[in-house]
Amino acid sequence: MIRVGILGATGTVGQRFLQLLERHPDFVVSAVAASDRSEEKPYVEACQWRLPGDFPESVRALRVRPCEPPLDCDVVFSSLPYPVITNSSSFRMDADVPLVIPEVNPEHLALIDLQRQRTKGGGYIVTNPNCSAVMVALALAPLHRRFGVTSVVVTTMQALSGAGYPGVPSLDATDNVIPYIAEEEAKIERETKKLLGTYADGAVRTADVAVSAQCHRVNVTDGHLGAFRVKLERRATLAELRDAWATFRGLPQQLELPSAPTHPIVVRDEPDRPQPRLDRDAGNGMSVSVGRVAPDTVLDWRFVALSHNTIRGAAGAAILNAELLLAQGRLLQPPRAVERAPARG
Ligand SMILES: NC(=O)c1ccc[n+]([C@@H]2O[C@H](COP(=O)([O-])OP(=O)(O)OC[C@H]3O[C@@H](n4cnc5c(N)ncnc54)[C@H](OP(=O)(O)O)[C@@H]3O)[C@@H](O)[C@H]2O)c1
């Protein structure tokens, strides 16, 4: 078993990590870290458990540590802006940092080799995307591969849990829609282009796709919904679009990674689906649901997509990245011999 540490372990995403790792075949949580508010408390006291189901027994007594070395683990999952396998937006757009959805752009992980040259064989950073960008890129990837997406307009309706805890004040959230999420639109626009981009000769060339996003916070606990309009390079029929989504598979499915959903995209044919409450847990929260596919009167096609923001959009995304790195032998690469300059004198 690989022993993992969780930074930001008491938070919304941290709790998901612990829940998803409770009976994981490869990873066991051996260290939890958070702010000095929680430091040295047993995890059960430091954390106000807010997920359905029981408190994970295996971590109950772990003492919460400060987010600094040494931590009693081999690998760190971060829900904070520290380097490693991180949900944080801090490093996502750096030229030598892979921003990865394993079904969409696993080849971008080759950027790790550049980082390791820089750190002389030491650590590296792998990032997973913004929770809405995951949904956008996963929904678009099958269409981009088969028909070429030239432009997309997406309007998101995003869940309250996306703002962390305590998040949006109840008096703002109730009976309301807030048409503003700080920096979200720019993140979706730039991350989608990197995710759909191509890797060659040590660099990612961003995809030539025009992306326009408008984001709204809605009174839903979990599950981000997006209403899409897309323009395609090649003509497609509704049946071909449906087939592109339904048959879409990636490396995680080929390698049968533990958290890989059988169907990365689930196509719903009912006229009123997907819905957050009914569809966010598709594929254990790792599948994106797509529905309401129809010709559009302005661009070519319209559809609606839905994804679980703290699972496929955060903790589950990072775990799937780690599973892929492990399967590729990249997770615990031994440090390379550091070339030393000849001693002087
Ligand atoms: N929620 C989502 O759907 C989502 C999706 C994608 C990405 N993200 C990203 O994931 C990260 C965590 O989000 P969240 O929703 O889990 O937030 P959250 O519920 O507010 O939790 C924050 C966590 O960070 C710890 N923390 C805060 N300040 C710290 C400090 N100065 N030093 C050490 N630890 C500190 C907190 O510990 P204490 O309990 O001790 O204060 C807590 O464990 C953010 O970068 C966010 O942008 C979130």
XYZ file of C-alpha atoms and ligand atoms in Angstrom:
393
model
C 0.000 0.000 0.000
C 1.157 3.537 -0.777
C 0.841 5.796 2.285
C -0.723 9.140 1.405
C -1.036 12.450 3.207
C -3.939 14.865 2.641
C -3.316 18.618 2.931
C -6.472 20.606 3.756
C -7.897 17.318 5.081
C -10.628 18.904 7.210
C -12.191 20.846 4.308
C -14.884 20.041 1.756
C -12.507 18.448 -0.732
C -10.301 16.930 1.994
C -13.295 15.034 3.391
C -14.043 13.661 -0.071
C -10.457 12.423 -0.363
C -10.822 10.544 2.911
C -14.187 9.101 1.911
C -12.954 7.965 -1.521
C -9.742 6.488 -0.101
C -11.378 4.645 2.826
C -11.176 1.239 1.114
C -8.866 2.020 -1.810
C -6.835 -0.942 -3.121
C -3.545 0.996 -3.525
C -3.616 4.006 -1.192
C -3.970 4.281 2.586
C -4.216 7.636 4.382
C -1.388 7.895 6.916
C -1.221 11.675 7.459
C -3.733 14.523 7.603
C -2.781 18.198 7.657
C -4.711 21.462 7.924
C -4.404 24.975 9.426
C -3.159 25.793 12.915
C -6.809 25.894 14.034
C -6.813 22.093 13.755
C -3.175 21.363 14.552
C -2.491 18.448 16.915
C -6.195 17.620 17.395
C -7.311 14.081 16.539
C -8.897 14.278 13.063
C -12.316 13.362 14.483
C -12.242 16.482 16.689
C -10.745 18.856 14.118
C -13.157 17.927 11.338
C -16.864 18.664 11.190
C -17.869 15.725 8.986
C -20.386 16.967 6.423
C -20.709 14.086 3.986
C -23.446 11.459 3.996
C -22.377 8.189 5.610
C -20.202 7.460 8.591
C -16.987 9.113 9.612
C -14.084 7.101 8.102
C -12.915 4.893 10.975
C -9.326 4.485 9.803
C -8.454 8.191 10.196
C -10.478 8.989 13.344
C -7.438 9.075 15.650
C -4.838 10.532 13.258
C -3.402 13.770 14.686
C -3.767 16.741 12.359
C -0.318 18.046 11.415
C 0.778 21.403 10.042
C 1.102 21.470 6.247
C 4.856 21.145 6.221
C 7.423 18.402 6.072
C 8.044 15.909 7.519
C 4.693 14.155 7.052
C 4.375 10.433 7.670
C 3.578 9.452 4.059
C 5.053 8.646 0.630
C 2.785 10.833 -1.519
C 0.755 13.972 -0.806
C -2.663 14.881 -2.218
C -3.102 18.593 -1.829
C -6.291 20.589 -1.396
C -4.069 23.586 -0.798
C -1.710 25.542 -3.047
C 1.286 23.333 -2.236
C 3.097 21.371 -4.901
C 2.369 17.687 -5.712
C -0.977 16.252 -7.012
C -3.032 19.330 -6.491
C -6.568 20.639 -6.935
C -5.338 24.167 -6.507
C -5.351 26.488 -9.509
C -1.893 27.858 -8.654
C 0.219 25.874 -11.136
C -2.314 24.702 -13.721
C -1.226 26.973 -16.563
C 2.566 26.752 -15.999
C 4.211 25.614 -19.228
C 5.875 22.527 -17.716
C 3.015 21.526 -15.408
C 0.614 18.887 -16.699
C -3.071 19.792 -16.337
C -4.661 16.415 -16.855
C -7.932 14.533 -17.214
C -6.728 10.961 -17.730
C -9.352 10.170 -20.396
C -8.686 13.397 -22.303
C -4.970 14.230 -22.370
C -2.832 11.613 -20.568
C 0.035 12.309 -22.987
C 0.538 15.715 -21.283
C 2.032 13.818 -18.312
C 5.254 13.747 -20.354
C 5.786 17.307 -19.038
C 6.806 15.664 -15.761
C 10.126 14.766 -17.396
C 10.828 18.476 -17.993
C 10.019 19.305 -14.380
C 12.259 16.541 -13.148
C 15.113 17.909 -15.271
C 14.561 21.238 -13.530
C 14.387 19.697 -10.048
C 17.321 17.399 -10.884
C 15.246 14.256 -10.603
C 13.277 15.384 -7.558
C 9.566 16.086 -7.159
C 7.015 17.281 -9.661
C 3.564 18.813 -9.799
C 0.521 17.362 -11.525
C -2.710 19.332 -11.475
C -6.338 18.513 -12.100
C -8.585 21.185 -13.586
C -11.157 23.573 -12.186
C -14.333 21.637 -11.338
C -16.318 23.143 -14.229
C -13.429 22.895 -16.696
C -13.375 19.112 -16.056
C -17.012 18.892 -17.135
C -16.479 21.151 -20.157
C -13.354 19.363 -21.416
C -14.755 15.863 -20.839
C -18.010 16.705 -22.611
C -16.144 18.298 -25.542
C -13.276 15.793 -25.935
C -15.255 13.114 -27.836
C -16.696 15.781 -30.179
C -13.329 17.478 -30.660
C -11.657 14.170 -31.576
C -14.289 13.166 -34.094
C -15.662 16.394 -35.549
C -13.329 19.199 -34.378
C -14.859 21.804 -32.056
C -14.219 25.341 -33.312
C -16.231 27.280 -30.716
C -18.199 26.657 -27.565
C -20.440 28.823 -25.423
C -21.189 27.389 -21.984
C -23.434 28.721 -19.232
C -22.823 26.989 -15.907
C -25.119 26.507 -12.918
C -22.742 25.587 -10.112
C -23.406 23.909 -6.768
C -22.879 25.524 -3.371
C -20.260 22.956 -2.293
C -18.011 24.369 -5.025
C -17.425 27.377 -2.766
C -16.055 25.232 0.100
C -17.335 25.471 3.672
C -19.091 27.606 4.957
C -19.219 28.982 1.412
C -22.082 31.180 0.244
C -24.060 32.811 3.121
C -27.504 31.163 3.418
C -29.276 34.491 2.939
C -27.518 34.918 -0.402
C -28.090 31.333 -1.558
C -31.757 30.825 -0.628
C -34.351 31.793 -3.226
C -31.572 33.050 -5.441
C -29.098 32.645 -8.306
C -25.800 34.525 -8.119
C -24.447 35.399 -11.574
C -20.837 35.708 -10.403
C -18.117 33.285 -9.289
C -14.781 35.020 -8.919
C -12.279 34.104 -11.683
C -14.302 31.030 -12.715
C -15.098 32.096 -16.260
C -11.465 32.836 -17.131
C -10.369 29.504 -15.594
C -12.844 27.530 -17.707
C -11.853 29.406 -20.856
C -8.089 28.949 -20.528
C -8.019 25.473 -18.941
C -10.326 23.956 -21.582
C -7.922 25.073 -24.331
C -4.941 23.533 -22.514
C -6.806 20.275 -21.791
C -7.834 19.867 -25.436
C -4.370 20.936 -26.624
C -1.739 18.695 -28.204
C 1.597 17.654 -26.711
C 4.711 17.625 -28.905
C 8.445 18.199 -28.340
C 8.169 19.021 -24.647
C 5.328 21.537 -24.901
C 1.545 21.716 -24.962
C 0.042 23.635 -27.873
C -3.328 24.930 -26.735
C -6.336 23.947 -28.834
C -7.583 26.451 -31.375
C -11.090 26.527 -29.875
C -12.949 29.724 -28.960
C -14.383 29.203 -25.460
C -16.888 31.543 -23.819
C -18.159 30.804 -20.288
C -20.707 32.455 -17.997
C -20.975 31.112 -14.458
C -23.780 31.137 -11.896
C -24.013 29.849 -8.320
C -27.326 28.048 -7.766
C -29.055 26.575 -4.714
C -27.919 22.967 -5.245
C -25.617 21.110 -2.831
C -23.461 19.068 -5.266
C -23.247 18.849 -9.065
C -22.331 21.494 -11.625
C -24.594 21.767 -14.682
C -23.573 23.386 -17.974
C -25.760 24.453 -20.912
C -23.607 24.241 -24.059
C -23.717 25.483 -27.630
C -20.988 24.261 -29.991
C -19.793 24.846 -33.519
C -18.060 21.933 -35.243
C -15.517 21.792 -38.053
C -17.225 18.820 -39.739
C -20.936 18.127 -40.086
C -22.403 15.579 -37.709
C -25.773 13.974 -37.199
C -27.445 13.622 -33.814
C -26.829 9.869 -33.932
C -23.096 10.449 -34.589
C -22.809 12.898 -31.676
C -24.600 10.469 -29.392
C -22.292 7.669 -30.531
C -19.155 9.795 -30.011
C -20.129 10.342 -26.356
C -21.485 6.876 -25.611
C -18.457 5.018 -27.031
C -15.848 7.418 -25.612
C -13.217 5.556 -23.551
C -9.735 6.493 -22.410
C -6.582 5.128 -20.827
C -8.195 4.738 -17.357
C -10.788 2.370 -18.836
C -8.140 0.463 -20.834
C -5.961 0.090 -17.747
C -9.013 -0.610 -15.539
C -7.850 1.924 -12.957
C -9.726 1.522 -9.636
C -11.617 4.848 -9.838
C -12.231 4.808 -13.612
C -15.923 4.846 -14.496
C -16.943 2.271 -17.117
C -18.591 5.073 -19.097
C -16.785 8.436 -18.760
C -19.822 9.997 -20.491
C -23.356 8.786 -19.811
C -25.876 9.901 -22.458
C -29.402 10.569 -21.123
C -32.242 10.459 -23.636
C -35.078 11.599 -21.341
C -36.233 15.152 -22.167
C -35.615 16.433 -18.609
C -32.194 14.944 -17.764
C -29.466 15.315 -16.562
C -30.437 16.809 -13.196
C -28.015 17.374 -10.297
C -29.992 15.430 -7.687
C -30.648 12.455 -9.958
C -27.461 12.205 -12.007
C -24.486 13.610 -10.069
C -23.547 10.174 -8.671
C -23.397 8.474 -12.097
C -20.293 6.251 -12.230
C -19.729 6.852 -8.493
C -19.528 10.567 -9.239
C -16.862 10.041 -11.945
C -19.091 10.070 -15.060
C -20.243 13.211 -16.830
C -23.909 12.990 -17.882
C -24.952 14.553 -21.176
C -28.496 15.130 -22.441
C -30.912 17.478 -24.208
C -28.876 17.188 -27.425
C -30.475 19.143 -30.259
C -29.588 21.256 -33.305
C -28.985 24.883 -32.386
C -30.309 27.861 -34.269
C -27.175 29.997 -33.739
C -24.246 27.546 -33.486
C -24.452 23.895 -34.679
C -25.555 21.928 -31.599
C -26.765 22.443 -28.039
C -26.696 20.089 -25.087
C -26.606 19.999 -21.288
C -23.862 18.314 -19.220
C -23.565 17.580 -15.509
C -20.653 16.534 -13.315
C -20.080 15.988 -9.574
C -17.904 18.936 -8.575
C -16.126 17.478 -5.527
C -15.669 13.970 -7.051
C -14.946 14.159 -10.832
C -14.316 17.879 -10.346
C -11.775 17.603 -7.492
C -10.885 14.677 -5.186
C -11.834 11.889 -7.635
C -9.980 13.697 -10.446
C -6.768 13.853 -8.397
C -7.051 10.217 -7.310
C -7.553 9.093 -10.932
C -4.439 11.079 -11.904
C -2.490 9.326 -9.119
C -3.780 5.922 -10.227
C -2.605 6.634 -13.775
C 0.810 7.839 -12.551
C 1.097 4.691 -10.449
C 0.126 2.447 -13.386
C 2.707 4.232 -15.574
C 5.453 3.771 -12.973
C 5.759 7.539 -12.539
C 4.431 7.936 -8.999
C 7.427 6.776 -7.027
C 10.244 7.107 -9.560
C 13.564 6.827 -7.811
C 15.460 10.128 -7.782
C 17.980 10.282 -10.612
C 21.654 10.603 -9.791
C 22.350 14.302 -9.435
C 25.255 15.414 -11.573
C 27.644 17.239 -9.341
C 30.095 19.890 -10.453
C 33.696 18.742 -9.876
C 34.925 19.789 -6.449
C 37.135 22.835 -6.527
C 40.620 23.074 -5.173
N -15.108 22.549 -3.280
C -14.943 22.234 -4.588
O -15.882 21.768 -5.283
C -13.592 22.400 -5.243
C -13.424 21.905 -6.570
C -12.166 22.030 -7.212
C -11.089 22.626 -6.528
N -11.276 23.125 -5.262
C -10.076 23.712 -4.595
O -9.691 22.837 -3.510
C -9.137 23.627 -2.442
C -9.893 23.308 -1.110
O -11.283 23.666 -1.242
P -12.394 23.255 -0.143
O -13.690 23.460 -0.849
O -12.062 21.920 0.442
O -12.181 24.410 0.983
P -12.642 24.415 2.523
O -13.828 23.532 2.746
O -12.709 25.847 2.913
O -11.381 23.715 3.304
C -10.122 24.362 3.411
C -9.084 23.391 4.034
O -7.800 24.034 4.017
C -7.284 24.160 5.349
N -6.582 25.460 5.433
C -7.104 26.697 5.219
N -6.132 27.642 5.375
C -4.980 26.972 5.668
C -3.648 27.393 5.967
N -3.305 28.680 5.962
N -2.724 26.452 6.208
C -3.061 25.139 6.198
N -4.312 24.669 5.949
C -5.270 25.592 5.696
C -8.512 24.082 6.253
O -8.088 23.621 7.544
P -8.887 24.023 8.898
O -10.123 23.158 8.959
O -7.897 23.671 9.948
O -9.186 25.490 8.819
C -9.361 23.032 5.488
O -8.847 21.722 5.720
C -9.218 25.099 -2.872
O -7.958 25.429 -3.456
C -10.324 25.076 -3.943
O -10.184 26.147 -4.850
C -12.489 23.014 -4.592
